[in-house]
CSV table of C-alpha atoms in Angstrom, one decimal:
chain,number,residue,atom,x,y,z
O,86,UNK,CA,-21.5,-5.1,-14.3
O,87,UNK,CA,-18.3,-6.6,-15.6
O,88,UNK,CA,-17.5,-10.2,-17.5
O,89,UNK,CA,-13.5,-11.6,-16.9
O,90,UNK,CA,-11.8,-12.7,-19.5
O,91,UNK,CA,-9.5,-14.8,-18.2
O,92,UNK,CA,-7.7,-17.7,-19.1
O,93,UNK,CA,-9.7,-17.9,-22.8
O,94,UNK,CA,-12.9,-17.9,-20.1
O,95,UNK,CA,-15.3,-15.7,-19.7
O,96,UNK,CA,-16.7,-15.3,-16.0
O,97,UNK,CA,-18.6,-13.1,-13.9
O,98,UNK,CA,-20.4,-11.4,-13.9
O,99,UNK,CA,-19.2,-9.0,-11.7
O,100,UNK,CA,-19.9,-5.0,-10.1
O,101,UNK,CA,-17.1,-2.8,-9.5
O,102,UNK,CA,-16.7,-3.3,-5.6
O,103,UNK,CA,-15.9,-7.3,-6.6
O,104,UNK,CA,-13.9,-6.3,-9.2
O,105,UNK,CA,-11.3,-4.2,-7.2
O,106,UNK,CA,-11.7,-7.0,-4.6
O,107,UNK,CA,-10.3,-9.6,-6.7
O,108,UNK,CA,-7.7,-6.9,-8.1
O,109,UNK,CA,-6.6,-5.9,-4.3
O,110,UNK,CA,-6.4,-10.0,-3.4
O,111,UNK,CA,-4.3,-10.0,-7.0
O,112,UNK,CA,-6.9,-12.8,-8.3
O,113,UNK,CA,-6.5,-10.5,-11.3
O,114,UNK,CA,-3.9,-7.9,-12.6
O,115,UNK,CA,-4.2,-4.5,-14.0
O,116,UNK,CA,-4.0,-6.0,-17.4
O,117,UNK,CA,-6.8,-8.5,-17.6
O,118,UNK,CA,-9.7,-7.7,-19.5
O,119,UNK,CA,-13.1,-6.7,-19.0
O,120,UNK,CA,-16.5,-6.9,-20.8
O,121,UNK,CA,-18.7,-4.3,-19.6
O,122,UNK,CA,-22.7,-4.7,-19.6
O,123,UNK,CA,-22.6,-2.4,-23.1
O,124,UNK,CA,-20.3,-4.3,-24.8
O,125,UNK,CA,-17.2,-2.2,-24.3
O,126,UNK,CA,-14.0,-3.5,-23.5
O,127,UNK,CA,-11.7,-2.5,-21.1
O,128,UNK,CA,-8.8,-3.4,-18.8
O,129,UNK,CA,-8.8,-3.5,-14.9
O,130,UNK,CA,-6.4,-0.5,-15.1
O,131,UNK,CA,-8.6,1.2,-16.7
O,132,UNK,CA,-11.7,0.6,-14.8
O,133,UNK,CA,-10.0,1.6,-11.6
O,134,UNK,CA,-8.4,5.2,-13.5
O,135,UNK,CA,-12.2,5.7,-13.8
O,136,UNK,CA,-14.2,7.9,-10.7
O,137,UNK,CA,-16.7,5.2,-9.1
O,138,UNK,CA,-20.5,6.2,-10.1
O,139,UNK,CA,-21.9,9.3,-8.1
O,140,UNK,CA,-22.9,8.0,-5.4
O,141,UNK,CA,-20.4,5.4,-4.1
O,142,UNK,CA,-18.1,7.6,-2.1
O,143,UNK,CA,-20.9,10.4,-0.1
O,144,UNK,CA,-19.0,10.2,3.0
O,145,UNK,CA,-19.6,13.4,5.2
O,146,UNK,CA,-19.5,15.2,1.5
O,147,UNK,CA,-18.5,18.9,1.6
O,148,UNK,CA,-18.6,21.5,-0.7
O,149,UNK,CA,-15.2,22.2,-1.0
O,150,UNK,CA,-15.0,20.2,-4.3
O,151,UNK,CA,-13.2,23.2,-6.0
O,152,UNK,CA,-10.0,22.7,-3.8
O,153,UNK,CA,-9.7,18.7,-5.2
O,154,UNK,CA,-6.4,18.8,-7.2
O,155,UNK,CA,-6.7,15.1,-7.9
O,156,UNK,CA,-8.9,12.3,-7.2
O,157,UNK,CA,-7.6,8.2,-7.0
O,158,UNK,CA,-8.9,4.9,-6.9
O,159,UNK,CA,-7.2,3.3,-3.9
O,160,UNK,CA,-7.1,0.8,-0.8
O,161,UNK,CA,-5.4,1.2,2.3
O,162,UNK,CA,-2.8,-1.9,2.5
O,163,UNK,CA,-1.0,-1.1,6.0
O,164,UNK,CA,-1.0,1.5,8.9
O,165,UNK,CA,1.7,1.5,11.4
O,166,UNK,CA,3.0,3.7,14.2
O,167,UNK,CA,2.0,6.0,16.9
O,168,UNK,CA,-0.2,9.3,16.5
O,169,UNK,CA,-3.7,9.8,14.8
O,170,UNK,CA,-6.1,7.0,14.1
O,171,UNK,CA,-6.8,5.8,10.7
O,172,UNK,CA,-9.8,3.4,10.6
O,173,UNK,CA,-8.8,0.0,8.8
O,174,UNK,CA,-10.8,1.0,5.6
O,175,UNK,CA,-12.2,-2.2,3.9
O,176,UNK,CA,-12.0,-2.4,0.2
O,177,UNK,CA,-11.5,0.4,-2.5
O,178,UNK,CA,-11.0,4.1,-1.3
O,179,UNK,CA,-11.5,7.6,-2.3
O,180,UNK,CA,-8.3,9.4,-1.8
O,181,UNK,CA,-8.0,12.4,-2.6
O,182,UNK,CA,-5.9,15.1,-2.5
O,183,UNK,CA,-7.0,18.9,-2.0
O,184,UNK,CA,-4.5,22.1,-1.5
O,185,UNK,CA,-3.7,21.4,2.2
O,186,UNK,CA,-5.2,17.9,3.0
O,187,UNK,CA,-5.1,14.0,1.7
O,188,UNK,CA,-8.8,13.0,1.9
O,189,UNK,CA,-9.7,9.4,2.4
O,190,UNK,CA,-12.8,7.9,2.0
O,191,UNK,CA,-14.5,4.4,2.2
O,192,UNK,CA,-15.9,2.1,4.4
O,193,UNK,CA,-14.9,0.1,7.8
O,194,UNK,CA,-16.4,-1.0,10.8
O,195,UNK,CA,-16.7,0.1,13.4
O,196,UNK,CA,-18.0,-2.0,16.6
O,197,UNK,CA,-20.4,-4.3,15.0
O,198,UNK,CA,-21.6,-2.5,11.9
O,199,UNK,CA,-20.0,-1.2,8.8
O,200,UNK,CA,-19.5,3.0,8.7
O,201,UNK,CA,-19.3,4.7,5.0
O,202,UNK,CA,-16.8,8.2,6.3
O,203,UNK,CA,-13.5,9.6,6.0
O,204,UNK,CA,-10.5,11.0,7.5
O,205,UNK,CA,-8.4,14.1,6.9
O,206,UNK,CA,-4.9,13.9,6.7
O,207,UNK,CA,-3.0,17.7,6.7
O,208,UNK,CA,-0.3,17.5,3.5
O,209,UNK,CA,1.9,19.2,5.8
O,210,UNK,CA,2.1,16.5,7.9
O,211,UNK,CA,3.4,14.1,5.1
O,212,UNK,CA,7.0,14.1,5.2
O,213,UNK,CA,8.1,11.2,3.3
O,214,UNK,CA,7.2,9.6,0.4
O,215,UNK,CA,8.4,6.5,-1.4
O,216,UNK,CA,7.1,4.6,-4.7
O,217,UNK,CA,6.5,0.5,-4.6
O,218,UNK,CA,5.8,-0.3,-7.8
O,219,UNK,CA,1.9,0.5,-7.3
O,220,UNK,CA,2.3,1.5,-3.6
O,221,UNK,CA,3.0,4.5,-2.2
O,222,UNK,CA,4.6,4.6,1.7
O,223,UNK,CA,4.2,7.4,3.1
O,224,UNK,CA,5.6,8.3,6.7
O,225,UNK,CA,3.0,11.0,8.7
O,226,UNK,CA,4.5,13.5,11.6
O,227,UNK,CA,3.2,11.7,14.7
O,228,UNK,CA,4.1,13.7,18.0
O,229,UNK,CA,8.0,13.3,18.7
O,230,UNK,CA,11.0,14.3,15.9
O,231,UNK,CA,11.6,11.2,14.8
O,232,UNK,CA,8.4,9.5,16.0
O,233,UNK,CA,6.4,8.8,12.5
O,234,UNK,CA,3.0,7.1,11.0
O,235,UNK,CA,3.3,4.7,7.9
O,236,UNK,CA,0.3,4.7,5.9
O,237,UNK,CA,1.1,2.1,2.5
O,238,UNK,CA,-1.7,2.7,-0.1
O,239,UNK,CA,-2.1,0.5,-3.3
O,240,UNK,CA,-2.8,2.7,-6.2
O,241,UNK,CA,-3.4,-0.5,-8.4
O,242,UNK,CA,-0.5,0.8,-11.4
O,243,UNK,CA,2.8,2.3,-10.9
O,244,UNK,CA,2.0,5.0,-13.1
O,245,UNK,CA,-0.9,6.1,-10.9
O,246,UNK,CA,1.5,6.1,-7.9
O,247,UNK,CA,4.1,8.1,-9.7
O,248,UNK,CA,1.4,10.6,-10.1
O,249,UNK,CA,-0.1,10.3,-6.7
O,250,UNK,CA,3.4,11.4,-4.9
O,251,UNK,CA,4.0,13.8,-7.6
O,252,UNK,CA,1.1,15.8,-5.9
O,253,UNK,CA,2.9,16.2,-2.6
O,254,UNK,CA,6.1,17.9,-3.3
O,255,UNK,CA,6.0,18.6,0.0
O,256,UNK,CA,7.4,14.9,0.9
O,257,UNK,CA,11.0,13.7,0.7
O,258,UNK,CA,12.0,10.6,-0.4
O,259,UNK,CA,12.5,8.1,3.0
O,260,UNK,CA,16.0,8.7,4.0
O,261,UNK,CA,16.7,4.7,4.6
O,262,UNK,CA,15.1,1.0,3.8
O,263,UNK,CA,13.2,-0.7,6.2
O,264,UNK,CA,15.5,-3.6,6.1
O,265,UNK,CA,18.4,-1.3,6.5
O,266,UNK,CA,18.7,-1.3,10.4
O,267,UNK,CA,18.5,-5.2,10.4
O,268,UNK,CA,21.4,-5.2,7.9
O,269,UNK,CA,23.4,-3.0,9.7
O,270,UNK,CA,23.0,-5.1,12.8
O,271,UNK,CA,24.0,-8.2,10.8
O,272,UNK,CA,27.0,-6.7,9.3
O,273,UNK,CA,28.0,-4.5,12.4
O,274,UNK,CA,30.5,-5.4,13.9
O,275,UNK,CA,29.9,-3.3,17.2
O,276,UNK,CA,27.6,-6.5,18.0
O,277,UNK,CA,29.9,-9.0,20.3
O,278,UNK,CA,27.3,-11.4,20.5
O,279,UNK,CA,27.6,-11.7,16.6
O,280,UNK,CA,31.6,-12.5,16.7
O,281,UNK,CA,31.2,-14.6,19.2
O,282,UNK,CA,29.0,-17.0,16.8
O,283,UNK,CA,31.1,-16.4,13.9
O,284,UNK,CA,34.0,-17.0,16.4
O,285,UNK,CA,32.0,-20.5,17.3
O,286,UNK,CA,31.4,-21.3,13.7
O,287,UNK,CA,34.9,-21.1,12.9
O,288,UNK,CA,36.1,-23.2,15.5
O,289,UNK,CA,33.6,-25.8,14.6
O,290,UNK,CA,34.7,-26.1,11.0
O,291,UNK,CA,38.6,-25.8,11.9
O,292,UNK,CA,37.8,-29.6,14.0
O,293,UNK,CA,36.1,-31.1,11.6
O,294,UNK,CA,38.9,-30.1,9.1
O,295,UNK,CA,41.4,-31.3,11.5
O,296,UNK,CA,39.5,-34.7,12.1
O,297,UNK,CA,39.5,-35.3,8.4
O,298,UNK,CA,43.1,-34.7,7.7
O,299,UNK,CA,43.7,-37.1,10.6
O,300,UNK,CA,41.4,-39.7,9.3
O,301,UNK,CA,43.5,-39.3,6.1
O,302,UNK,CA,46.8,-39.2,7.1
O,303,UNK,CA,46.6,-42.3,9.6
């Protein structure tokens, strides 16, 4: 259990699970401080750079331990696209990454009751990569050429993100923003339909100018 120190207050007090809770709903940052049960002190960055208690993530557990290259605190933010279903995980994750797979583990429901298990995601099917701050993007292979899975993880601190794509050096860095397609459209000029309205606009302004003038002159 956990006490907040927040704002000169101290609350809670809290477990773990409410803790990353409140960190994934950015009620708290990675820099507030915490008052553990024995006294110690610690930050919420460092609570989450700390493996959950054995116990917490048993999911389908296999023995293949040995293979783990690195283990992360995590949650699963966003999943978009075609191709391989990823539950909607609820909460703070297990991901971690072996020598050919990206292992997630947590809980989500499923129908009308809430399933502890886990996915396996092949690394070679991770073929972009891109650091947000604390979030990592990365775009899966789903079916077609061009045809790709988004999966956005919150690693909680851009240093643990850093790290977290350093581990797949497999992955390129996304060859274009997001926003880029809707820029291009905005500033294409391939578009009639957009030179018609600036076409429009123009027009609009020029009479008013005119009327002015007139209103001036007479």
């Amino acid at each position: 259990m956990y006490r907040v120190l927040l704002h000169g207050r101290d609350v809670g007090p809290y477990d773990r699970r409410t803790i990353v809770g409140m960190r994934i709903k950015k009620a708290l940052t990675s820099d507030d401080m915490l008052v553990a049960s024995d006294g110690a002190r610690l930050t919420v960055a460092d609570l989450l750079r700390t493996r959950p208690r054995e116990g917490t993530f048993q999911p389908n557990k296999t023995t293949t331990y040995s293979l783990v290259q690195a283990t992360y605190s995590a949650c699963v933010l966003e999943v978009r696209g075609p191709g391989v279903g990823i539950p909607r995980f609820k909460g703070e994750v297990e991901a971690r990454i072996q020598t050919d797979v990206l292992r997630i583990a947590g809980r989500f429901r499923k129908g009308f009751q809430w399933k502890d298990d886990r996915i396996k995601l092949p690394l070679k099917d991770i073929v972009h990569a891109r650091v947000r701050n604390s979030t990592v993007d990365l775009w899966l292979k789903s079916g077609g050429v061009k045809d790709f899975k988004r999966l956005s993880i919150e690693l909680f601190t851009p240093e643990a993100a850093g790290e977290f794509v350093d581990w797949l050096p497999q992955a390129t860095p996304w060859p274009e923003d997001d926003s880029q397609p809707a820029a291009l459209s905005a500033a294409g000029g391939s578009n009639p339909w957009m030179w018609v309205a600036v076409i429009g606009t123009a027009v609009v302004v020029a009479g008013v100018l005119v009327m002015l003038l007139s209103r001036r002159l007479y």
